[in-house]
Amino acid sequence: MTAHIVHGTGVVAGFAYGPAAWTKARPDLPHQDHVVPEEEREAETTRFTTAAGTVADRLAARSATATGVAAEVLGATATLARDRGWHRAVAKLVKGGTPADVAAVQATEQFVAMFEKVGGLMAERVTDLRDIRDRVVAELRGEPEPGIPSSDTPIVLLADDLAPADTAGLDPSTILALVTRLGGPTSHTAIIARQLGIPCIVAVPDLRQIEEGTPVLVDGALGTLQVGADPDAARTLVEEDSARRVAIRSWTGPARTRDGVDVDLLANVQDGHGAHLAAKAQAAGVGLLRTELSFLSAQVEPSVAAQAALYGEVFGAFPGRKVVVRTIDAGSDKPVPFAHLEHEENPALGVRGIRLRLAHPGLVERQLDAIAQAASEHGVEQPWVMAPMVATLDEAREFAAECRSRGIKPGIMVEVPSVAVLADQFLEEVDFFSIGTNDLTQYAMAADRMSAPLAWLTDPWQPAVLRLIQLTAAAGSRHGKPVGVCGEAAADPLLACVLLGMGVTSLSMAYGAIAAVGVQLATVTMDQCVAAAEEVLACRSAAEAKAKAAELLG
Ligand code: PEP
Ligand code: MG
């Protein structure tokens, strides 16, 4: 192949050099060419149940030997293979004479259509559903399991998209880097790559140009794959980078800059289990408890007591430490059945987050009661609680009043650009900010955060997004109030330094990302971060900003 470079969105920094290997082909999807005779239908259903069970057992066994996020993801995918709704849908089709493999495909498509209609986070699960379908279809036909190629020698793994079950089983000693044609900066692929400490690029439109076996140089910071790189120069880059990766795997804290400034590296969690894992990963506390993620299948609103028990587990994992609870952010990409909403043409711009108070009076107030109860049961004097998707000063004021009347410290997420623009006024209403860069970027750039073709726009390095963050952080300094970042931007080691340089006071991320940020912080001084922030803010594109940060801090 002739020398050339293809571009995508770099999500985990680092260099890798090795032969490209594509994920194993998915099975050709079957079409119905016969009707199963009535007397064989029961056996055909059993054949499906057995195949799905085998696939689930295999995933569960891999989950048992994996750790952290990988174990959770594999476990969740195994559960999906046993999903009763899916099994029922297949059984119904087989009962009508459809062969098991065709029924598996048709039943999956019913669920896919449902998930895609909802959009956002649910639409991301479509990859998981189709992955399970393909594994079961292959099993029914006696074919090898599709997905990651097994290789004894290290490879750069290329895929259209990676299912969580694929990424969760990855071995960093043979997989040098992950590169996907689709996916976004917040996809499972990115999260797992961060945990494994391997470079990762997503949303590479021209990835198909790279043929199996071609040696490629991956630059995870710039988001480039270079074909035809000089092998010696490429290996030198990788060697220089490998010391950093070894340091990430053995990092045990503290999170401190080279000149001795302590930095609060917090974790984004969804429940007590995640909080305990985060505590093990040296998180200083919880910067974002995404409460809605515990309710994704709740048909009725959990009682105050049940909610208090859930939140209490998180307080219990971090006794005496900071835990920031976010009130329910249902709607859009996170539909919660009991907070069901009317159909919306454009749910990301619809009734979500704090706006749910309109459709569900009392919902947020009961949640605040539960948080206050959990806090008092765990000896937390004044819990930190923030509201998502706040857009107006009135919303902030009303939320703060509800919090204060319960002894809660009120804060808001900065996700809607209106808050960044009026940051000073909002800080007169609340005690702290947490910048949700995932949504702030989506709304500032008018680009769906889940869109692969628009991943270059939903990049927090976009100058306009950086400027909004800086405006917000500067207002925080003026008011002497904390301004954290809890979007994916905080997990990018270089951007983390730039954010601190802008005056951000804490960083919260998936706990698997903490070590990489901690290692990077130890190599820079706070003055360097401040100087880098100033220069990065003067850049005119995301690429220029990243390159500038890499030059000054890398
Ligand atoms: C964000 O928007 O950056 C954020 C942290 O919230 P979520 O990803 O849960 O929408
Ligand atoms: Mg958000």
XYZ file of C-alpha atoms and ligand atoms in Angstrom:
565
model
C 0.000 0.000 0.000
C 1.264 3.499 -0.745
C 2.188 5.727 2.168
C -0.675 7.823 3.444
C -2.451 8.958 6.597
C -6.088 8.458 7.525
C -7.736 10.606 10.160
C -10.286 10.027 12.893
C -10.994 11.308 16.378
C -8.265 10.397 18.851
C -9.785 9.406 22.187
C -6.916 7.733 24.061
C -3.432 9.154 23.560
C -0.368 7.006 22.872
C 1.589 5.472 20.005
C 1.299 1.945 18.607
C 2.950 0.301 15.609
C 2.023 -3.085 14.210
C 0.120 -4.989 11.537
C -3.540 -4.101 11.100
C -5.992 -6.907 11.850
C -9.708 -6.624 11.180
C -12.292 -8.196 13.470
C -13.625 -11.566 12.271
C -16.522 -11.401 9.898
C -20.001 -11.598 11.290
C -22.074 -14.498 9.952
C -24.161 -13.895 6.816
C -27.629 -13.267 8.070
C -30.056 -16.049 7.220
C -33.275 -15.586 5.279
C -36.224 -17.832 5.680
C -36.134 -20.561 3.025
C -38.362 -23.113 4.722
C -41.029 -23.499 7.354
C -40.174 -25.651 10.367
C -42.638 -28.564 10.486
C -44.983 -28.299 13.416
C -43.658 -31.384 15.210
C -40.085 -29.994 15.149
C -40.861 -26.535 16.494
C -40.416 -27.367 20.138
C -36.995 -28.899 19.471
C -36.112 -25.861 17.343
C -36.934 -23.553 20.274
C -34.751 -25.690 22.540
C -31.940 -25.477 19.975
C -32.152 -21.668 20.218
C -32.291 -21.664 24.022
C -29.268 -23.963 24.177
C -27.257 -21.837 21.717
C -28.123 -18.592 23.544
C -27.252 -20.288 26.838
C -23.873 -21.419 25.490
C -23.100 -17.887 24.304
C -24.192 -16.417 27.659
C -22.113 -18.976 29.609
C -19.058 -18.231 27.486
C -19.409 -14.500 28.133
C -20.048 -15.055 31.834
C -16.919 -17.235 32.071
C -14.880 -14.471 30.451
C -16.489 -11.992 32.855
C -15.365 -14.132 35.802
C -11.707 -13.945 34.733
C -11.812 -10.241 33.790
C -11.670 -7.309 36.203
C -13.236 -3.842 36.601
C -15.245 -2.380 33.737
C -14.384 -5.359 31.503
C -16.005 -7.782 33.953
C -19.091 -5.579 34.244
C -19.495 -5.217 30.480
C -19.093 -8.952 29.826
C -21.542 -9.738 32.607
C -24.081 -7.271 31.205
C -23.749 -8.727 27.699
C -24.203 -12.261 29.056
C -27.423 -11.046 30.713
C -28.605 -9.676 27.379
C -28.159 -13.140 25.803
C -30.534 -14.472 28.454
C -33.040 -11.637 28.121
C -36.508 -13.072 28.626
C -38.196 -10.614 26.263
C -35.854 -11.602 23.448
C -36.271 -15.320 24.158
C -40.058 -14.911 24.166
C -39.981 -13.055 20.837
C -37.850 -15.809 19.273
C -40.033 -18.574 20.695
C -43.131 -16.913 19.266
C -41.603 -16.788 15.781
C -40.402 -20.397 15.965
C -43.858 -21.453 17.087
C -45.125 -19.969 13.826
C -42.606 -22.068 11.834
C -39.639 -19.694 11.511
C -36.231 -21.451 11.808
C -34.306 -20.512 14.990
C -31.518 -18.527 13.277
C -33.995 -16.479 11.218
C -36.143 -15.967 14.309
C -33.105 -14.700 16.250
C -32.457 -12.134 13.506
C -36.077 -11.011 13.252
C -36.586 -10.769 17.009
C -33.389 -8.748 17.353
C -34.525 -6.317 14.678
C -37.764 -5.730 16.610
C -35.690 -4.661 19.617
C -33.255 -2.673 17.492
C -36.131 -0.677 15.985
C -37.396 0.062 19.476
C -33.983 1.165 20.745
C -33.259 3.276 17.681
C -36.550 5.064 18.058
C -35.526 6.079 21.548
C -32.095 7.161 20.280
C -29.014 8.246 22.261
C -27.634 5.856 24.857
C -30.263 3.227 24.004
C -29.285 3.401 20.325
C -25.691 2.643 21.380
C -26.960 -0.645 22.803
C -27.965 -1.696 19.300
C -24.357 -2.782 18.766
C -24.649 -5.068 21.821
C -27.917 -6.575 20.592
C -26.583 -7.320 17.122
C -23.420 -8.710 18.643
C -25.398 -11.206 20.707
C -27.502 -12.072 17.656
C -24.376 -12.816 15.588
C -22.822 -14.960 18.286
C -26.020 -16.985 18.669
C -26.497 -17.372 14.896
C -22.881 -18.593 14.569
C -23.446 -21.011 17.453
C -26.646 -22.350 15.871
C -24.719 -23.077 12.684
C -21.684 -24.536 14.421
C -19.451 -21.721 13.125
C -16.613 -20.077 15.107
C -17.496 -17.130 17.341
C -17.292 -13.854 15.406
C -15.357 -10.866 16.673
C -11.732 -10.330 17.702
C -9.175 -12.392 15.733
C -7.033 -14.559 17.977
C -3.415 -13.671 17.378
C -0.212 -14.665 19.167
C 1.610 -11.650 17.825
C 0.660 -8.057 18.646
C -1.798 -6.371 16.292
C -3.544 -3.051 15.779
C -7.214 -3.989 15.897
C -9.472 -2.413 13.275
C -13.246 -2.711 13.272
C -16.311 -0.991 11.941
C -17.504 -0.855 15.523
C -16.657 -2.929 18.566
C -19.277 -4.549 20.726
C -18.698 -4.237 24.467
C -18.260 -7.999 24.719
C -15.409 -7.783 22.189
C -13.614 -4.915 23.862
C -14.075 -6.380 27.319
C -12.116 -9.509 26.499
C -9.150 -7.700 25.003
C -5.647 -8.565 26.058
C -3.374 -5.472 26.016
C -0.309 -7.662 25.469
C -1.537 -8.635 21.989
C -3.811 -5.709 21.100
C -1.641 -2.631 20.618
C -4.399 -0.151 19.763
C -8.084 0.055 18.883
C -9.334 1.873 15.824
C -12.968 1.945 14.737
C -14.684 3.351 11.660
C -17.774 4.254 13.703
C -18.283 5.030 17.398
C -17.937 8.293 19.256
C -15.709 9.761 21.951
C -17.971 8.375 24.698
C -18.360 4.845 23.246
C -17.514 1.624 25.106
C -14.472 1.225 22.886
C -13.004 4.461 24.239
C -13.794 3.591 27.855
C -12.202 0.146 27.635
C -9.149 1.415 25.744
C -8.604 3.918 28.532
C -8.839 1.209 31.145
C -6.345 -0.945 29.265
C -4.085 2.026 28.646
C -3.901 1.425 24.898
C -4.235 4.118 22.210
C -7.640 4.458 20.605
C -9.118 6.291 17.631
C -12.802 6.305 16.694
C -14.852 7.628 13.772
C -12.311 7.045 10.991
C -14.389 7.334 7.793
C -11.649 5.932 5.501
C -10.646 3.026 7.722
C -11.742 0.448 5.154
C -8.800 1.577 2.985
C -6.441 -0.184 5.383
C -5.900 -3.767 4.384
C -5.345 -6.732 6.673
C -1.676 -7.095 7.650
C -0.575 -3.575 6.650
C 1.820 -2.102 9.246
C 0.290 1.073 10.686
C 1.513 3.731 13.102
C -1.307 4.859 15.408
C -1.152 8.250 17.109
C -4.027 8.225 19.605
C -3.560 11.894 20.529
C -3.799 13.248 17.004
C -6.216 10.580 15.806
C -4.088 9.463 12.861
C -3.141 6.120 11.309
C -0.071 6.280 9.165
C 0.580 3.694 6.473
C 4.183 3.483 5.255
C 5.804 5.047 8.346
C 9.535 4.444 8.752
C 9.622 1.290 10.966
C 12.635 2.412 13.048
C 11.218 5.864 13.726
C 7.831 4.323 14.548
C 9.355 1.825 17.000
C 11.295 4.616 18.722
C 8.085 6.586 19.243
C 6.373 3.523 20.704
C 9.300 2.731 23.019
C 9.379 6.274 24.341
C 5.660 6.020 24.975
C 5.765 2.608 26.643
C 7.352 3.926 29.860
C 4.275 6.113 30.304
C 1.981 3.147 29.818
C 3.859 1.018 32.326
C 3.566 3.918 34.770
C -0.218 4.039 34.192
C -0.613 0.358 35.000
C 1.333 0.686 38.244
C 0.057 4.142 39.337
C -1.194 4.283 42.912
C -1.456 8.060 43.413
C -1.308 10.625 44.804
C -2.723 12.893 42.104
C -0.266 15.743 42.244
C 1.502 18.009 39.744
C 5.310 17.968 39.463
C 5.458 21.107 41.609
C 3.391 19.488 44.342
C -0.124 20.830 43.745
C -2.703 18.241 44.825
C -5.505 17.678 42.331
C -8.900 16.180 43.113
C -9.359 13.267 40.695
C -12.880 11.990 41.249
C -14.920 9.204 39.684
C -18.115 9.105 37.665
C -20.173 6.200 39.006
C -23.690 4.870 38.755
C -24.091 2.887 41.979
C -22.430 1.563 45.126
C -20.657 -1.240 43.293
C -19.042 1.228 40.879
C -18.163 3.493 43.810
C -16.262 0.688 45.561
C -14.340 -0.078 42.368
C -13.562 3.633 42.006
C -12.258 3.787 45.573
C -9.883 0.925 44.717
C -8.722 2.860 41.637
C -7.535 5.710 43.914
C -10.457 8.050 43.186
C -10.524 10.829 45.777
C -14.323 10.765 45.797
C -17.276 10.818 43.429
C -17.637 13.801 41.123
C -20.766 12.517 39.411
C -23.263 9.921 40.607
C -25.505 9.337 37.588
C -28.613 8.377 39.567
C -30.808 7.757 36.511
C -28.659 4.795 35.441
C -30.000 2.773 38.375
C -33.542 3.363 37.119
C -33.293 2.438 33.435
C -35.637 -0.503 33.886
C -37.711 0.789 36.834
C -41.396 0.814 35.892
C -42.387 2.652 39.064
C -40.547 5.371 40.933
C -38.531 3.782 43.772
C -39.658 4.893 47.229
C -37.668 7.496 49.136
C -36.378 4.721 51.415
C -35.280 2.540 48.467
C -33.539 5.484 46.839
C -31.867 6.433 50.122
C -30.449 2.902 50.353
C -28.976 3.192 46.825
C -27.348 6.569 47.452
C -26.221 5.454 50.893
C -24.084 2.712 49.312
C -22.158 5.380 47.418
C -21.677 7.564 50.497
C -20.543 4.413 52.287
C -17.819 3.735 49.707
C -16.248 7.142 50.355
C -16.615 7.911 54.056
C -15.624 11.488 54.799
C -14.915 12.177 51.103
C -16.611 14.303 48.515
C -19.591 12.666 46.770
C -21.546 14.730 44.247
C -24.983 13.324 43.498
C -26.761 14.379 40.343
C -30.548 14.437 40.361
C -32.252 12.284 37.762
C -31.162 13.039 34.183
C -33.848 10.979 32.481
C -35.002 11.697 28.968
C -33.184 11.812 25.630
C -30.483 9.115 25.623
C -31.474 7.823 29.075
C -35.186 6.901 29.044
C -36.468 5.926 32.490
C -39.787 4.035 32.268
C -41.397 5.639 35.344
C -40.507 9.108 34.080
C -42.132 8.308 30.759
C -42.586 11.240 28.427
C -44.633 12.039 25.385
C -42.987 11.284 22.047
C -40.608 14.080 21.089
C -39.249 14.844 17.642
C -35.927 15.944 19.073
C -35.445 14.425 22.532
C -31.923 15.809 23.118
C -33.512 19.240 22.962
C -36.624 18.158 24.784
C -37.860 17.384 28.264
C -34.827 15.920 30.042
C -32.850 16.561 33.203
C -34.261 19.272 35.452
C -37.014 19.916 32.889
C -38.670 16.693 34.110
C -39.982 18.728 37.026
C -42.553 20.140 34.615
C -44.006 16.775 33.649
C -43.418 15.046 37.000
C -44.030 17.404 39.897
C -42.434 16.165 43.104
C -40.044 13.716 41.429
C -36.900 15.768 42.046
C -38.069 16.842 45.508
C -38.547 13.200 46.572
C -35.093 12.433 45.259
C -33.652 15.283 47.315
C -35.448 13.860 50.379
C -33.820 10.483 49.694
C -30.360 12.022 49.265
C -30.750 14.015 52.498
C -31.850 10.859 54.315
C -28.919 8.821 52.951
C -26.512 11.600 53.868
C -27.751 11.794 57.439
C -27.577 7.985 57.784
C -23.945 8.088 56.678
C -22.844 11.085 58.691
C -22.499 13.380 55.679
C -23.105 16.851 57.020
C -23.953 18.692 53.845
C -24.196 16.532 50.714
C -23.309 18.068 47.334
C -26.169 17.718 44.860
C -26.422 19.082 41.345
C -29.136 19.373 38.745
C -28.548 18.417 35.108
C -29.574 20.425 32.044
C -30.251 23.696 33.827
C -30.728 26.510 31.295
C -32.217 29.448 33.196
C -31.534 31.378 36.376
C -35.046 30.630 37.642
C -34.422 26.886 37.388
C -31.149 27.296 39.292
C -32.753 29.464 41.976
C -35.699 27.104 42.547
C -33.447 24.050 42.663
C -31.067 25.751 45.105
C -33.959 26.675 47.393
C -35.201 23.057 47.444
C -31.674 21.875 48.282
C -30.999 24.446 50.987
C -34.283 23.708 52.741
C -32.967 20.134 53.181
C -29.420 21.054 54.256
C -28.004 20.168 50.830
C -25.230 22.110 49.074
C -26.737 23.057 45.698
C -24.885 22.989 42.412
C -25.702 22.720 38.737
C -24.185 21.045 35.724
C -22.925 23.350 33.010
C -24.215 21.559 29.931
C -26.358 24.184 28.251
C -24.245 27.026 26.799
C -26.608 29.601 28.358
C -25.088 28.787 31.759
C -21.520 29.352 30.591
C -22.521 32.654 29.024
C -24.179 33.857 32.263
C -21.839 31.985 34.613
C -21.466 34.907 37.046
C -25.200 35.282 37.519
C -25.680 31.527 37.972
C -22.967 31.473 40.632
C -24.975 33.992 42.613
C -27.658 31.283 42.847
C -25.702 28.073 43.479
C -22.608 26.941 45.399
C -20.744 25.012 42.703
C -20.617 24.065 39.036
C -19.730 20.831 37.314
C -19.114 21.148 33.599
C -20.622 18.298 31.592
C -18.471 18.579 28.510
C -20.307 15.780 26.692
C -23.535 17.738 26.513
C -21.917 21.177 26.552
C -20.059 20.195 23.368
C -23.165 18.664 21.804
C -25.193 21.820 22.395
C -22.454 24.326 21.595
C -21.568 22.633 18.313
C -25.146 21.566 17.433
C -23.940 18.005 16.838
C -25.398 14.787 18.300
C -22.880 13.392 20.799
C -23.570 9.851 19.551
C -22.996 10.632 15.878
C -19.878 9.009 14.402
C -19.844 11.186 11.264
C -19.927 14.267 13.510
C -17.303 13.078 16.028
C -14.943 15.776 14.730
C -17.521 18.357 15.887
C -18.352 16.749 19.248
C -14.727 17.089 20.236
C -14.210 19.077 23.461
C -11.004 20.491 21.954
C -13.166 22.621 19.649
C -12.109 26.231 20.340
C -15.644 27.415 21.093
C -16.094 24.674 23.702
C -12.747 25.471 25.314
C -13.755 29.122 25.477
C -17.065 28.261 27.193
C -15.193 26.160 29.754
C -12.720 28.965 30.370
C -15.520 31.524 30.847
C -17.136 29.208 33.380
C -13.917 28.471 35.281
C -13.003 32.160 35.405
C -16.408 32.991 36.899
C -15.813 30.279 39.509
C -12.482 31.869 40.504
C -14.126 35.299 40.766
C -16.809 33.927 43.092
C -14.462 31.618 45.003
C -16.730 28.665 44.132
C -15.660 25.209 42.885
C -15.951 24.435 39.180
C -15.315 20.787 38.309
C -15.427 18.971 34.982
C -17.229 15.622 34.850
C -17.571 15.022 31.095
C -15.244 12.787 29.092
C -12.899 15.752 28.549
C -11.605 15.282 32.097
C -10.371 11.797 31.154
C -8.078 13.062 28.412
C -4.695 13.494 30.161
C -3.562 16.467 28.081
C -6.922 18.204 28.172
C -7.081 17.567 31.933
C -3.924 19.681 32.327
C -5.377 22.411 30.122
C -8.605 22.417 32.166
C -6.649 22.826 35.406
C -4.706 25.623 33.739
C -8.024 27.370 33.023
C -8.894 27.255 36.718
C -11.046 24.123 36.893
C -10.885 22.846 40.496
C -11.562 19.100 40.138
C -11.764 16.445 37.443
C -14.204 13.552 37.454
C -14.024 10.614 35.068
C -14.633 6.895 34.558
C -12.424 5.397 37.243
C -10.403 3.463 34.648
C -9.080 6.784 33.345
C -7.765 8.134 36.662
C -4.318 6.540 36.496
C -3.497 7.970 33.051
C -4.473 11.460 34.182
C -2.529 11.025 37.433
C 0.617 9.973 35.542
C 0.337 12.946 33.187
C -0.156 15.429 36.059
C 3.056 14.278 37.702
C 5.012 15.380 34.629
C 3.832 19.010 34.531
C 3.835 22.057 36.796
C 0.764 24.172 37.424
C 2.511 27.118 35.713
C 2.950 24.951 32.628
C -0.762 24.110 32.701
C -1.704 27.787 32.950
C 0.629 28.743 30.099
C -0.628 25.828 27.966
C -4.257 26.822 28.591
C -3.545 30.332 27.385
C -1.903 29.125 24.174
C -4.499 26.434 23.514
C -7.286 28.983 23.883
C -5.713 31.009 21.074
C -5.870 28.059 18.626
C -8.299 28.118 15.734
C -9.202 24.448 15.401
C -9.490 21.330 17.555
C -6.516 19.762 15.760
C -4.367 22.836 16.310
C -5.368 22.943 19.986
C -4.450 19.278 20.517
C -1.140 19.654 18.743
C -0.310 22.747 20.793
C -1.122 20.960 24.065
C 0.955 17.936 23.006
C 3.877 20.238 22.186
C 3.691 22.098 25.507
C 2.666 19.298 27.852
C 3.328 15.986 26.088
C -21.977 15.417 30.347
O -22.936 15.772 29.665
O -20.790 15.727 30.108
C -22.203 14.553 31.520
C -21.216 14.253 32.340
O -23.458 14.040 31.672
P -23.967 12.736 30.867
O -22.797 12.201 30.092
O -24.474 11.794 31.889
O -25.035 13.325 30.001
Mg -24.944 15.399 30.313
